[in-house]
mmCIF file of C-alpha atoms and ligand atoms in Angstrom:
data_model
loop_
_atom_site.group_PDB
_atom_site.id
_atom_site.type_symbol
_atom_site.label_atom_id
_atom_site.label_comp_id
_atom_site.label_asym_id
_atom_site.label_seq_id
_atom_site.Cartn_x
_atom_site.Cartn_y
_atom_site.Cartn_z
ATOM 1 C CA MET A 1 134.417 142.119 135.436
ATOM 2 C CA GLY A 2 133.832 145.331 136.655
ATOM 3 C CA ALA A 3 135.402 144.199 139.990
ATOM 4 C CA TRP A 4 138.845 142.892 137.831
ATOM 5 C CA GLU A 5 138.727 145.981 136.364
ATOM 6 C CA ARG A 6 138.840 148.565 139.318
ATOM 7 C CA SER A 7 140.607 145.864 141.171
ATOM 8 C CA ILE A 8 144.472 146.693 138.922
ATOM 9 C CA PHE A 9 143.567 150.820 138.540
ATOM 10 C CA GLN A 10 143.446 150.432 142.752
ATOM 11 C CA ASP A 11 145.636 147.253 143.811
ATOM 12 C CA GLY A 12 148.613 149.089 142.311
ATOM 13 C CA THR A 13 151.273 145.963 141.799
ATOM 14 C CA ILE A 14 151.220 146.105 138.196
ATOM 15 C CA PRO A 15 153.794 149.294 137.008
ATOM 16 C CA GLU A 16 153.136 149.185 133.203
ATOM 17 C CA MET A 17 149.477 150.413 133.915
ATOM 18 C CA ASP A 18 151.109 153.758 134.123
ATOM 19 C CA LYS A 19 152.205 154.098 130.128
ATOM 20 C CA VAL A 20 147.511 153.403 129.559
ATOM 21 C CA GLN A 21 145.965 156.117 128.480
ATOM 22 C CA GLY A 22 141.650 156.460 128.703
ATOM 23 C CA TRP A 23 140.803 152.831 128.944
ATOM 24 C CA MET A 24 137.177 151.992 127.870
ATOM 25 C CA ARG A 25 135.264 149.045 128.638
ATOM 26 C CA TYR A 26 131.564 147.927 127.215
ATOM 27 C CA ILE A 27 131.002 144.298 128.672
ATOM 28 C CA ASP A 28 134.418 142.477 127.708
ATOM 29 C CA ASP A 29 135.645 144.620 125.112
ATOM 30 C CA ILE A 30 138.587 146.836 125.939
ATOM 31 C CA TRP A 31 139.899 150.011 124.183
ATOM 32 C CA PHE A 32 142.991 151.444 125.783
ATOM 33 C CA VAL A 33 146.215 153.605 124.285
ATOM 34 C CA TRP A 34 149.661 152.637 124.187
ATOM 35 C CA GLU A 35 151.893 154.737 125.393
ATOM 36 C CA GLY A 36 155.114 152.199 126.118
ATOM 37 C CA THR A 37 157.091 149.930 123.762
ATOM 38 C CA MET A 38 155.982 147.149 121.528
ATOM 39 C CA ASP A 39 157.967 144.024 124.801
ATOM 40 C CA GLU A 40 156.251 146.319 127.536
ATOM 41 C CA LEU A 41 152.459 145.246 125.466
ATOM 42 C CA HIS A 42 153.070 141.887 125.968
ATOM 43 C CA ARG A 43 155.056 141.936 129.422
ATOM 44 C CA LEU A 44 150.950 144.134 131.270
ATOM 45 C CA MET A 45 149.138 141.907 128.996
ATOM 46 C CA ASN A 46 151.112 138.897 130.507
ATOM 47 C CA LYS A 47 150.099 140.372 133.580
ATOM 48 C CA LEU A 48 146.966 140.779 133.193
ATOM 49 C CA ASN A 49 146.228 137.478 132.301
ATOM 50 C CA ASP A 50 147.478 135.737 135.194
ATOM 51 C CA ASN A 51 144.764 136.690 137.731
ATOM 52 C CA SER A 52 142.473 134.458 139.096
ATOM 53 C CA LEU A 53 138.884 135.414 138.075
ATOM 54 C CA ASN A 54 140.295 133.266 135.055
ATOM 55 C CA ILE A 55 139.604 136.510 133.122
ATOM 56 C CA HIS A 56 141.301 135.311 129.896
ATOM 57 C CA LEU A 57 142.256 138.936 127.081
ATOM 58 C CA THR A 58 143.570 138.430 123.743
ATOM 59 C CA TYR A 59 144.408 141.137 122.003
ATOM 60 C CA LYS A 60 144.892 143.287 119.325
ATOM 61 C CA CYS A 61 147.712 146.533 118.912
ATOM 62 C CA GLY A 62 147.781 148.366 116.109
ATOM 63 C CA ARG A 63 147.400 152.717 114.452
ATOM 64 C CA LYS A 64 144.200 151.274 113.170
ATOM 65 C CA LEU A 65 141.330 149.181 114.816
ATOM 66 C CA ASP A 66 137.941 147.890 115.053
ATOM 67 C CA PHE A 67 135.977 148.248 118.177
ATOM 68 C CA LEU A 68 132.694 147.172 118.588
ATOM 69 C CA ASP A 69 130.991 149.005 115.918
ATOM 70 C CA LEU A 70 133.894 151.532 115.569
ATOM 71 C CA LYS A 71 136.899 152.048 113.133
ATOM 72 C CA ILE A 72 139.319 153.926 114.893
ATOM 73 C CA GLU A 73 143.142 155.380 113.640
ATOM 74 C CA VAL A 74 145.859 156.974 114.404
ATOM 75 C CA LEU A 75 146.967 159.735 112.054
ATOM 76 C CA ASP A 76 150.838 160.626 111.365
ATOM 77 C CA ASP A 77 149.875 163.692 113.767
ATOM 78 C CA GLY A 78 148.054 162.199 117.031
ATOM 79 C CA THR A 79 145.112 163.000 116.813
ATOM 80 C CA ILE A 80 142.744 159.825 116.595
ATOM 81 C CA THR A 81 139.813 159.191 113.685
ATOM 82 C CA THR A 82 136.266 157.669 113.948
ATOM 83 C CA ASP A 83 134.968 156.053 111.287
ATOM 84 C CA LEU A 84 131.276 153.831 110.897
ATOM 85 C CA TYR A 85 133.131 149.998 110.733
ATOM 86 C CA ARG A 86 130.280 147.962 109.454
ATOM 87 C CA LYS A 87 131.322 143.524 109.811
ATOM 88 C CA PRO A 88 132.379 142.440 106.214
ATOM 89 C CA THR A 89 129.539 139.679 106.670
ATOM 90 C CA SER A 90 126.430 141.692 107.793
ATOM 91 C CA THR A 91 123.208 141.646 105.370
ATOM 92 C CA ASN A 92 121.033 144.692 105.040
ATOM 93 C CA SER A 93 118.698 143.706 107.867
ATOM 94 C CA LEU A 94 117.304 147.235 108.890
ATOM 95 C CA LEU A 95 113.439 147.117 109.189
ATOM 96 C CA HIS A 96 111.675 146.552 105.644
ATOM 97 C CA TYR A 97 109.270 149.723 105.156
ATOM 98 C CA SER A 98 107.004 148.040 104.828
ATOM 99 C CA SER A 99 107.083 146.296 108.487
ATOM 100 C CA SER A 100 103.428 146.546 110.301
ATOM 101 C CA HIS A 101 105.367 148.917 113.252
ATOM 102 C CA PRO A 102 103.686 152.643 114.233
ATOM 103 C CA ALA A 103 104.853 154.962 111.203
ATOM 104 C CA SER A 104 106.320 157.136 114.008
ATOM 105 C CA THR A 105 108.667 154.041 114.693
ATOM 106 C CA ILE A 106 109.743 153.342 110.437
ATOM 107 C CA ARG A 107 109.925 157.500 110.308
ATOM 108 C CA GLY A 108 112.862 157.553 112.182
ATOM 109 C CA ILE A 109 114.370 154.502 111.595
ATOM 110 C CA PRO A 110 116.213 156.178 108.764
ATOM 111 C CA ILE A 111 117.297 159.939 111.253
ATOM 112 C CA GLY A 112 118.012 157.345 113.230
ATOM 113 C CA GLN A 113 120.887 155.395 111.054
ATOM 114 C CA PHE A 114 121.653 158.508 109.859
ATOM 115 C CA LEU A 115 122.355 160.298 112.913
ATOM 116 C CA ARG A 116 124.217 157.730 113.691
ATOM 117 C CA ALA A 117 127.129 157.936 110.947
ATOM 118 C CA ARG A 118 127.349 161.459 111.310
ATOM 119 C CA ARG A 119 128.757 160.639 115.191
ATOM 120 C CA ILE A 120 130.262 158.098 114.779
ATOM 121 C CA CYS A 121 132.209 159.912 111.508
ATOM 122 C CA SER A 122 134.742 162.332 112.640
ATOM 123 C CA GLN A 123 135.787 162.892 108.946
ATOM 124 C CA GLN A 124 133.006 165.003 106.922
ATOM 125 C CA GLU A 125 134.961 162.340 104.055
ATOM 126 C CA ALA A 126 133.929 158.959 105.812
ATOM 127 C CA PHE A 127 130.545 159.866 106.529
ATOM 128 C CA GLU A 128 129.662 161.072 103.252
ATOM 129 C CA GLU A 129 130.364 157.463 102.200
ATOM 130 C CA GLN A 130 128.693 156.050 105.260
ATOM 131 C CA ALA A 131 125.325 157.694 104.129
ATOM 132 C CA VAL A 132 125.729 156.513 100.487
ATOM 133 C CA ASP A 133 126.079 153.450 101.054
ATOM 134 C CA LEU A 134 122.627 153.835 103.953
ATOM 135 C CA VAL A 135 121.119 155.590 101.271
ATOM 136 C CA CYS A 136 120.960 152.227 99.190
ATOM 137 C CA ARG A 137 120.361 149.970 102.081
ATOM 138 C CA PHE A 138 117.520 152.070 102.537
ATOM 139 C CA SER A 139 116.980 151.501 99.388
ATOM 140 C CA ASN A 140 116.941 148.358 98.607
ATOM 141 C CA ARG A 141 114.770 148.070 101.976
ATOM 142 C CA GLY A 142 112.092 149.812 100.376
ATOM 143 C CA TYR A 143 112.377 153.364 101.727
ATOM 144 C CA SER A 144 111.028 156.512 99.662
ATOM 145 C CA LYS A 145 113.766 159.020 98.888
ATOM 146 C CA LYS A 146 111.317 161.419 100.515
ATOM 147 C CA SER A 147 112.049 159.069 104.072
ATOM 148 C CA ILE A 148 116.055 158.711 103.049
ATOM 149 C CA ARG A 149 116.238 162.712 102.527
ATOM 150 C CA ARG A 150 114.576 163.423 104.928
ATOM 151 C CA GLY A 151 116.979 161.999 107.367
ATOM 152 C CA TYR A 152 120.140 163.033 105.803
ATOM 153 C CA LYS A 153 118.863 166.581 106.089
ATOM 154 C CA ARG A 154 118.564 165.428 109.619
ATOM 155 C CA ALA A 155 122.464 164.341 110.393
ATOM 156 C CA ILE A 156 123.917 167.220 107.983
ATOM 157 C CA ASN A 157 122.267 170.083 109.882
ATOM 158 C CA THR A 158 123.035 168.579 113.382
ATOM 159 C CA PRO A 159 126.906 169.759 115.098
ATOM 160 C CA ARG A 160 127.906 166.502 115.428
ATOM 161 C CA ALA A 161 129.566 168.338 118.466
ATOM 162 C CA LYS A 162 126.492 168.168 119.725
ATOM 163 C CA LEU A 163 125.578 164.875 118.691
ATOM 164 C CA LEU A 164 128.242 163.501 121.058
ATOM 165 C CA HIS A 165 126.594 164.254 124.553
ATOM 166 C CA PRO A 166 123.456 162.351 125.448
ATOM 167 C CA PRO A 167 120.769 164.816 125.063
ATOM 168 C CA ILE A 168 119.140 166.339 129.379
ATOM 169 C CA LYS A 169 116.313 164.818 129.227
ATOM 170 C CA LYS A 170 112.989 166.946 129.929
ATOM 171 C CA CYS A 171 111.527 165.984 133.502
ATOM 172 C CA HIS A 172 107.045 166.689 134.381
ATOM 173 C CA SER A 173 106.483 167.225 137.082
ATOM 174 C CA ASN A 174 104.188 164.844 138.299
ATOM 175 C CA MET A 175 100.994 166.839 136.908
ATOM 176 C CA GLU A 176 102.371 168.080 133.962
ATOM 177 C CA GLU A 177 102.543 164.383 133.556
ATOM 178 C CA PRO A 178 101.041 163.093 130.385
ATOM 179 C CA VAL A 179 98.329 160.053 130.692
ATOM 180 C CA ARG A 180 99.367 156.903 128.307
ATOM 181 C CA PHE A 181 96.546 154.504 126.577
ATOM 182 C CA ILE A 182 98.947 151.753 126.210
ATOM 183 C CA SER A 183 97.905 148.651 124.179
ATOM 184 C CA ASN A 184 98.639 146.335 122.021
ATOM 185 C CA PHE A 185 100.173 148.195 118.021
ATOM 186 C CA ASN A 186 98.210 146.474 115.040
ATOM 187 C CA ASN A 187 96.757 148.270 111.784
ATOM 188 C CA GLN A 188 94.247 149.279 113.137
ATOM 189 C CA TRP A 189 96.063 151.198 115.663
ATOM 190 C CA ASN A 190 95.632 154.770 113.690
ATOM 191 C CA GLU A 191 91.854 154.820 113.208
ATOM 192 C CA LEU A 192 92.163 154.150 117.413
ATOM 193 C CA ARG A 193 94.453 157.095 117.863
ATOM 194 C CA LYS A 194 91.419 159.332 115.981
ATOM 195 C CA ILE A 195 88.625 158.281 117.906
ATOM 196 C CA LEU A 196 90.918 158.271 121.509
ATOM 197 C CA ASN A 197 91.272 162.655 120.062
ATOM 198 C CA LYS A 198 88.042 162.910 118.475
ATOM 199 C CA HIS A 199 86.183 161.951 122.452
ATOM 200 C CA TRP A 200 88.491 162.609 124.261
ATOM 201 C CA ASN A 201 86.892 165.763 125.811
ATOM 202 C CA ILE A 202 83.478 164.359 126.670
ATOM 203 C CA LEU A 203 86.210 163.403 129.091
ATOM 204 C CA LYS A 204 87.489 166.337 129.220
ATOM 205 C CA SER A 205 83.672 167.933 130.338
ATOM 206 C CA ASP A 206 83.378 165.772 133.230
ATOM 207 C CA PRO A 207 84.225 168.431 136.480
ATOM 208 C CA ILE A 208 86.369 166.659 138.130
ATOM 209 C CA LEU A 209 88.604 164.336 135.884
ATOM 210 C CA ARG A 210 88.684 167.796 134.199
ATOM 211 C CA LYS A 211 91.290 168.981 136.392
ATOM 212 C CA VAL A 212 93.243 165.720 136.593
ATOM 213 C CA ILE A 213 93.389 164.351 133.152
ATOM 214 C CA PRO A 214 95.770 166.582 130.257
ATOM 215 C CA THR A 215 94.687 168.374 126.770
ATOM 216 C CA SER A 216 94.918 164.487 125.071
ATOM 217 C CA PRO A 217 95.872 161.617 125.650
ATOM 218 C CA GLN A 218 99.816 160.222 125.126
ATOM 219 C CA MET A 219 99.319 156.794 122.877
ATOM 220 C CA VAL A 220 102.227 154.089 123.867
ATOM 221 C CA ALA A 221 101.937 151.602 121.622
ATOM 222 C CA LYS A 222 102.899 147.619 122.931
ATOM 223 C CA ARG A 223 104.859 144.851 119.919
ATOM 224 C CA SER A 224 101.547 142.068 119.091
ATOM 225 C CA GLN A 225 102.121 138.556 120.102
ATOM 226 C CA ASN A 226 104.695 137.661 116.924
ATOM 227 C CA ILE A 227 105.830 134.445 115.393
ATOM 228 C CA LYS A 228 108.643 133.755 117.878
ATOM 229 C CA ASP A 229 106.550 133.803 120.699
ATOM 230 C CA LEU A 230 103.652 131.982 118.512
ATOM 231 C CA LEU A 231 105.713 128.853 118.866
ATOM 232 C CA VAL A 232 106.077 126.301 121.640
ATOM 233 C CA HIS A 233 108.709 126.641 124.585
ATOM 234 C CA SER A 234 111.320 124.811 126.336
ATOM 235 C CA HIS A 235 110.405 124.133 129.803
ATOM 236 C CA TYR A 236 113.458 123.821 130.902
ATOM 237 C CA ASP A 237 115.065 126.492 132.273
ATOM 238 C CA SER A 238 118.858 125.862 133.312
ATOM 239 C CA SER A 239 119.532 129.136 135.125
ATOM 240 C CA ARG A 240 116.706 129.476 137.578
ATOM 241 C CA ASN A 241 116.652 127.530 140.048
ATOM 242 C CA ILE A 242 120.471 127.148 140.445
ATOM 243 C CA LYS A 243 120.686 131.060 141.058
ATOM 244 C CA LYS A 244 117.655 132.325 143.193
ATOM 245 C CA ARG A 245 118.551 129.145 145.375
ATOM 246 C CA ALA A 246 122.339 131.602 145.948
ATOM 247 C CA LEU A 247 120.593 134.707 146.702
ATOM 248 C CA PRO A 248 119.764 135.767 150.550
ATOM 249 C CA ASP A 249 116.490 135.402 151.666
ATOM 250 C CA GLY A 250 114.875 138.982 152.819
ATOM 251 C CA PHE A 251 113.785 142.402 150.855
ATOM 252 C CA PHE A 252 116.929 144.538 149.022
ATOM 253 C CA PRO A 253 116.037 148.107 147.693
ATOM 254 C CA CYS A 254 118.547 148.432 144.570
ATOM 255 C CA GLY A 255 119.534 152.354 146.197
ATOM 256 C CA PHE A 256 119.230 153.725 142.351
ATOM 257 C CA CYS A 257 115.910 154.085 141.988
ATOM 258 C CA LYS A 258 112.825 156.690 141.833
ATOM 259 C CA ALA A 259 110.836 154.370 144.591
ATOM 260 C CA CYS A 260 114.066 153.075 146.910
ATOM 261 C CA LEU A 261 112.885 156.379 148.850
ATOM 262 C CA ASN A 262 109.901 154.883 150.267
ATOM 263 C CA LEU A 263 111.476 151.119 149.960
ATOM 264 C CA ARG A 264 112.951 149.791 153.353
ATOM 265 C CA ARG A 265 115.699 146.432 153.415
ATOM 266 C CA THR A 266 113.727 144.084 155.331
ATOM 267 C CA PHE A 267 114.102 140.373 156.739
ATOM 268 C CA SER A 268 110.363 139.993 158.826
ATOM 269 C CA PHE A 269 107.025 141.882 158.621
ATOM 270 C CA SER A 270 104.613 141.486 162.153
ATOM 271 C CA ASN A 271 101.159 141.650 161.522
ATOM 272 C CA TRP A 272 98.730 144.223 162.828
ATOM 273 C CA ASN A 273 98.879 144.884 165.861
ATOM 274 C CA GLY A 274 102.884 143.821 167.099
ATOM 275 C CA SER A 275 101.327 139.801 167.825
ATOM 276 C CA LYS A 276 103.206 137.950 165.449
ATOM 277 C CA ASN A 277 106.370 138.348 163.843
ATOM 278 C CA TYR A 278 106.769 136.137 160.322
ATOM 279 C CA GLU A 279 110.100 135.971 158.227
ATOM 280 C CA ILE A 280 110.025 137.551 154.030
ATOM 281 C CA ARG A 281 111.621 134.029 152.649
ATOM 282 C CA LYS A 282 112.187 134.604 148.956
ATOM 283 C CA HIS A 283 115.113 136.755 147.925
ATOM 284 C CA LEU A 284 112.943 139.574 147.117
ATOM 285 C CA THR A 285 113.866 143.441 145.071
ATOM 286 C CA CYS A 286 112.733 147.183 144.093
ATOM 287 C CA ALA A 287 112.766 145.009 140.776
ATOM 288 C CA SER A 288 111.359 142.008 141.393
ATOM 289 C CA ARG A 289 107.934 141.133 139.582
ATOM 290 C CA GLY A 290 104.644 138.208 140.852
ATOM 291 C CA VAL A 291 104.850 140.515 144.084
ATOM 292 C CA ILE A 292 102.365 140.807 147.308
ATOM 293 C CA TYR A 293 104.414 144.314 149.373
ATOM 294 C CA TYR A 294 103.168 145.333 152.848
ATOM 295 C CA ALA A 295 103.434 149.083 152.802
ATOM 296 C CA LYS A 296 103.294 150.898 156.702
ATOM 297 C CA CYS A 297 101.881 154.207 156.987
ATOM 298 C CA PRO A 298 103.120 156.679 159.611
ATOM 299 C CA CYS A 299 100.616 155.967 161.662
ATOM 300 C CA GLU A 300 100.684 152.848 161.359
ATOM 301 C CA MET A 301 98.569 151.565 159.428
ATOM 302 C CA ILE A 302 99.490 148.719 157.105
ATOM 303 C CA TYR A 303 97.864 147.984 153.479
ATOM 304 C CA ILE A 304 98.721 144.834 151.829
ATOM 305 C CA GLY A 305 98.875 145.070 147.881
ATOM 306 C CA LEU A 306 99.984 142.568 144.840
ATOM 307 C CA THR A 307 101.749 143.502 142.056
ATOM 308 C CA THR A 308 102.050 141.048 138.983
ATOM 309 C CA ARG A 309 105.017 144.058 137.310
ATOM 310 C CA GLU A 310 107.863 145.477 138.948
ATOM 311 C CA LEU A 311 107.544 146.252 142.570
ATOM 312 C CA LYS A 312 109.077 149.826 141.412
ATOM 313 C CA ILE A 313 106.932 150.559 139.163
ATOM 314 C CA ARG A 314 103.850 150.014 141.867
ATOM 315 C CA VAL A 315 105.249 152.373 144.471
ATOM 316 C CA ARG A 316 105.475 155.225 142.395
ATOM 317 C CA GLU A 317 102.278 155.016 141.174
ATOM 318 C CA HIS A 318 100.953 154.948 144.845
ATOM 319 C CA ILE A 319 103.037 157.991 145.832
ATOM 320 C CA ARG A 320 102.027 158.995 142.961
ATOM 321 C CA ASP A 321 98.442 159.028 143.428
ATOM 322 C CA ILE A 322 99.061 160.273 147.062
ATOM 323 C CA GLU A 323 100.797 163.282 146.381
ATOM 324 C CA LYS A 324 98.189 163.412 143.088
ATOM 325 C CA ALA A 325 95.212 163.343 146.249
ATOM 326 C CA ALA A 326 96.173 167.287 147.831
ATOM 327 C CA THR A 327 93.801 168.269 144.339
ATOM 328 C CA ILE A 328 91.083 166.285 144.200
ATOM 329 C CA GLU A 329 88.409 167.834 145.991
ATOM 330 C CA ASP A 330 86.191 163.977 145.711
ATOM 331 C CA ILE A 331 87.477 161.494 148.073
ATOM 332 C CA SER A 332 84.915 159.343 146.924
ATOM 333 C CA ILE A 333 86.754 158.799 143.640
ATOM 334 C CA LEU A 334 90.441 157.897 145.966
ATOM 335 C CA LYS A 335 92.454 154.447 145.979
ATOM 336 C CA THR A 336 92.520 153.410 149.471
ATOM 337 C CA LEU A 337 95.798 155.003 150.221
ATOM 338 C CA PRO A 338 95.799 158.254 148.633
ATOM 339 C CA ARG A 339 92.457 159.061 150.667
ATOM 340 C CA HIS A 340 93.901 157.470 153.818
ATOM 341 C CA PHE A 341 96.829 160.522 153.239
ATOM 342 C CA LYS A 342 94.678 162.879 152.534
ATOM 343 C CA ALA A 343 92.535 162.468 155.017
ATOM 344 C CA HIS A 344 95.830 161.775 158.576
ATOM 345 C CA HIS A 345 99.470 162.593 156.217
ATOM 346 C CA LYS A 346 97.999 166.396 154.577
ATOM 347 C CA CYS A 347 98.870 164.057 150.551
ATOM 348 C CA ASN A 348 102.888 163.495 152.226
ATOM 349 C CA PRO A 349 103.681 159.986 150.989
ATOM 350 C CA ARG A 350 107.085 161.049 152.313
ATOM 351 C CA GLY A 351 106.764 158.605 155.921
ATOM 352 C CA LEU A 352 104.799 155.351 153.935
ATOM 353 C CA ILE A 353 107.181 152.289 153.747
ATOM 354 C CA ILE A 354 107.257 149.943 151.617
ATOM 355 C CA TRP A 355 108.844 146.500 150.546
ATOM 356 C CA GLY A 356 108.314 143.120 149.375
ATOM 357 C CA ILE A 357 106.606 140.388 151.699
ATOM 358 C CA ASP A 358 105.903 136.808 149.453
ATOM 359 C CA GLN A 359 106.464 136.613 145.620
ATOM 360 C CA VAL A 360 104.213 134.248 142.841
ATOM 361 C CA GLU A 361 105.870 132.008 140.970
ATOM 362 C CA LEU A 362 104.084 129.791 138.825
ATOM 363 C CA GLY A 363 105.606 127.044 137.477
ATOM 364 C CA ILE A 364 106.892 125.724 134.430
ATOM 365 C CA ARG A 365 103.599 125.787 132.506
ATOM 366 C CA GLY A 366 102.205 129.182 134.123
ATOM 367 C CA GLY A 367 99.073 129.692 135.119
ATOM 368 C CA ASP A 368 96.741 132.994 135.812
ATOM 369 C CA LEU A 369 99.425 134.644 137.703
ATOM 370 C CA GLY A 370 96.770 137.608 138.421
ATOM 371 C CA GLN A 371 94.242 135.081 139.913
ATOM 372 C CA VAL A 372 97.198 132.943 142.021
ATOM 373 C CA LEU A 373 99.031 136.706 143.227
ATOM 374 C CA ALA A 374 94.597 138.551 144.804
ATOM 375 C CA GLN A 375 94.407 134.302 146.117
ATOM 376 C CA TYR A 376 98.617 135.159 148.343
ATOM 377 C CA GLU A 377 97.055 139.023 148.881
ATOM 378 C CA SER A 378 93.365 137.607 150.789
ATOM 379 C CA ARG A 379 96.129 135.030 152.452
ATOM 380 C CA TRP A 380 98.984 137.666 153.814
ATOM 381 C CA ILE A 381 95.197 140.479 155.033
ATOM 382 C CA PHE A 382 93.587 138.522 156.064
ATOM 383 C CA ARG A 383 96.777 136.010 158.688
ATOM 384 C CA LEU A 384 98.398 140.258 159.166
ATOM 385 C CA GLY A 385 94.912 141.644 160.192
ATOM 386 C CA THR A 386 94.943 144.350 157.742
ATOM 387 C CA LEU A 387 91.608 145.064 157.249
ATOM 388 C CA THR A 388 89.843 147.670 158.138
ATOM 389 C CA PRO A 389 89.845 149.012 161.437
ATOM 390 C CA GLN A 390 92.257 147.210 162.355
ATOM 391 C CA GLY A 391 94.450 148.379 159.229
ATOM 392 C CA LEU A 392 94.315 149.758 155.737
ATOM 393 C CA ASN A 393 92.840 146.785 153.357
ATOM 394 C CA GLU A 394 89.228 147.419 152.314
ATOM 395 C CA ASN A 395 87.991 144.106 151.595
ATOM 396 C CA LEU A 396 89.224 140.696 151.807
ATOM 397 C CA GLY A 397 87.859 138.813 147.987
ATOM 398 C CA PHE A 398 87.292 135.922 148.095
ATOM 399 C CA ASN A 399 87.174 135.461 143.683
ATOM 400 C CA ALA A 400 90.526 134.375 143.532
ATOM 401 C CA PHE A 401 89.781 131.157 144.955
ATOM 402 C CA LEU A 402 86.164 130.440 143.022
HETATM 403 ZN ZN1 LIG B 501 114.575 150.558 144.292
HETATM 404 ZN ZN1 LIG B 502 98.525 157.321 158.361
#
């Protein structure tokens, strides 16, 4: 859709496009202001529908239109007003107040919904109307008057102009980044938080840890298993094989993520002394999971690692660990890469180059991804000879094979 859109704007072969103002697209829904006659509009739509990509547009025009969650109207004086649009068939699907979610999530929902109405409704009367509807819907879902009022007040006290621009996210420097405690959410979550905060000072009393841990940890809840997860799934996955086959082998960084600074587009890799070359036989990117990766430091030493998560997340962790190593005096607590970079490269991770070389894909019946990856990792460490002193891997684990 994006390529088609670019082509119609760049080619200049459709003269009617000059009368299009404010073209907006969300996935496959498009909205624009038309400044020509109806005949010209029909002609434009016919031309747009004449394409080799099999894109067929249907359209509606008028001074009042529904687009995504907006009701848009052009007034007689030419101004455009917006109001919230809900499908007449939509039900009250707000999360129930008694749902087993973190209290902060439940508390945030009225605030989020009132702010959304405030942002979308350009006229005060329209907002008030939507607010009344929201109050009814929240009451029906068991929310207290207090929590509804809090949401309404927050919206009414926030200038709409401020809501129309996404807030600028605060950037943490590496040392300010909070330590996160991540776990599945359950009913004892608040108790857990209290225990963790109460005993956090034990960790802080340690002279080495004190320098790297903040005042208190940040608790992050993951969704626990729900009934949908527990039910039996179909093993049939139609997209799996067809999609993969079309993609070329090699490692391809996305070019947009932070990890990409240390990632390189690569098709092969060699063993520790360069006497043997191997080709990458998978299509891998920064976002690939279950990957064996190859890290080369400025002095050409190789480290082989594994991750069950997205490669870019693991790479960022390595970079942060290396940077943090500058502030840690006791090198015995450092992991392999940070220790090497502290000893030989002044904790500067810039010269570290990483790329994915292999990937584990479990069959339809699943299995232990961590264990299979550990087996792959051991094989690659052995084949490439990256154990110390030739490389940076410190041990060759056989546990994964037992
Ligand atoms: Zn990337
Ligand atoms: Zn090195």
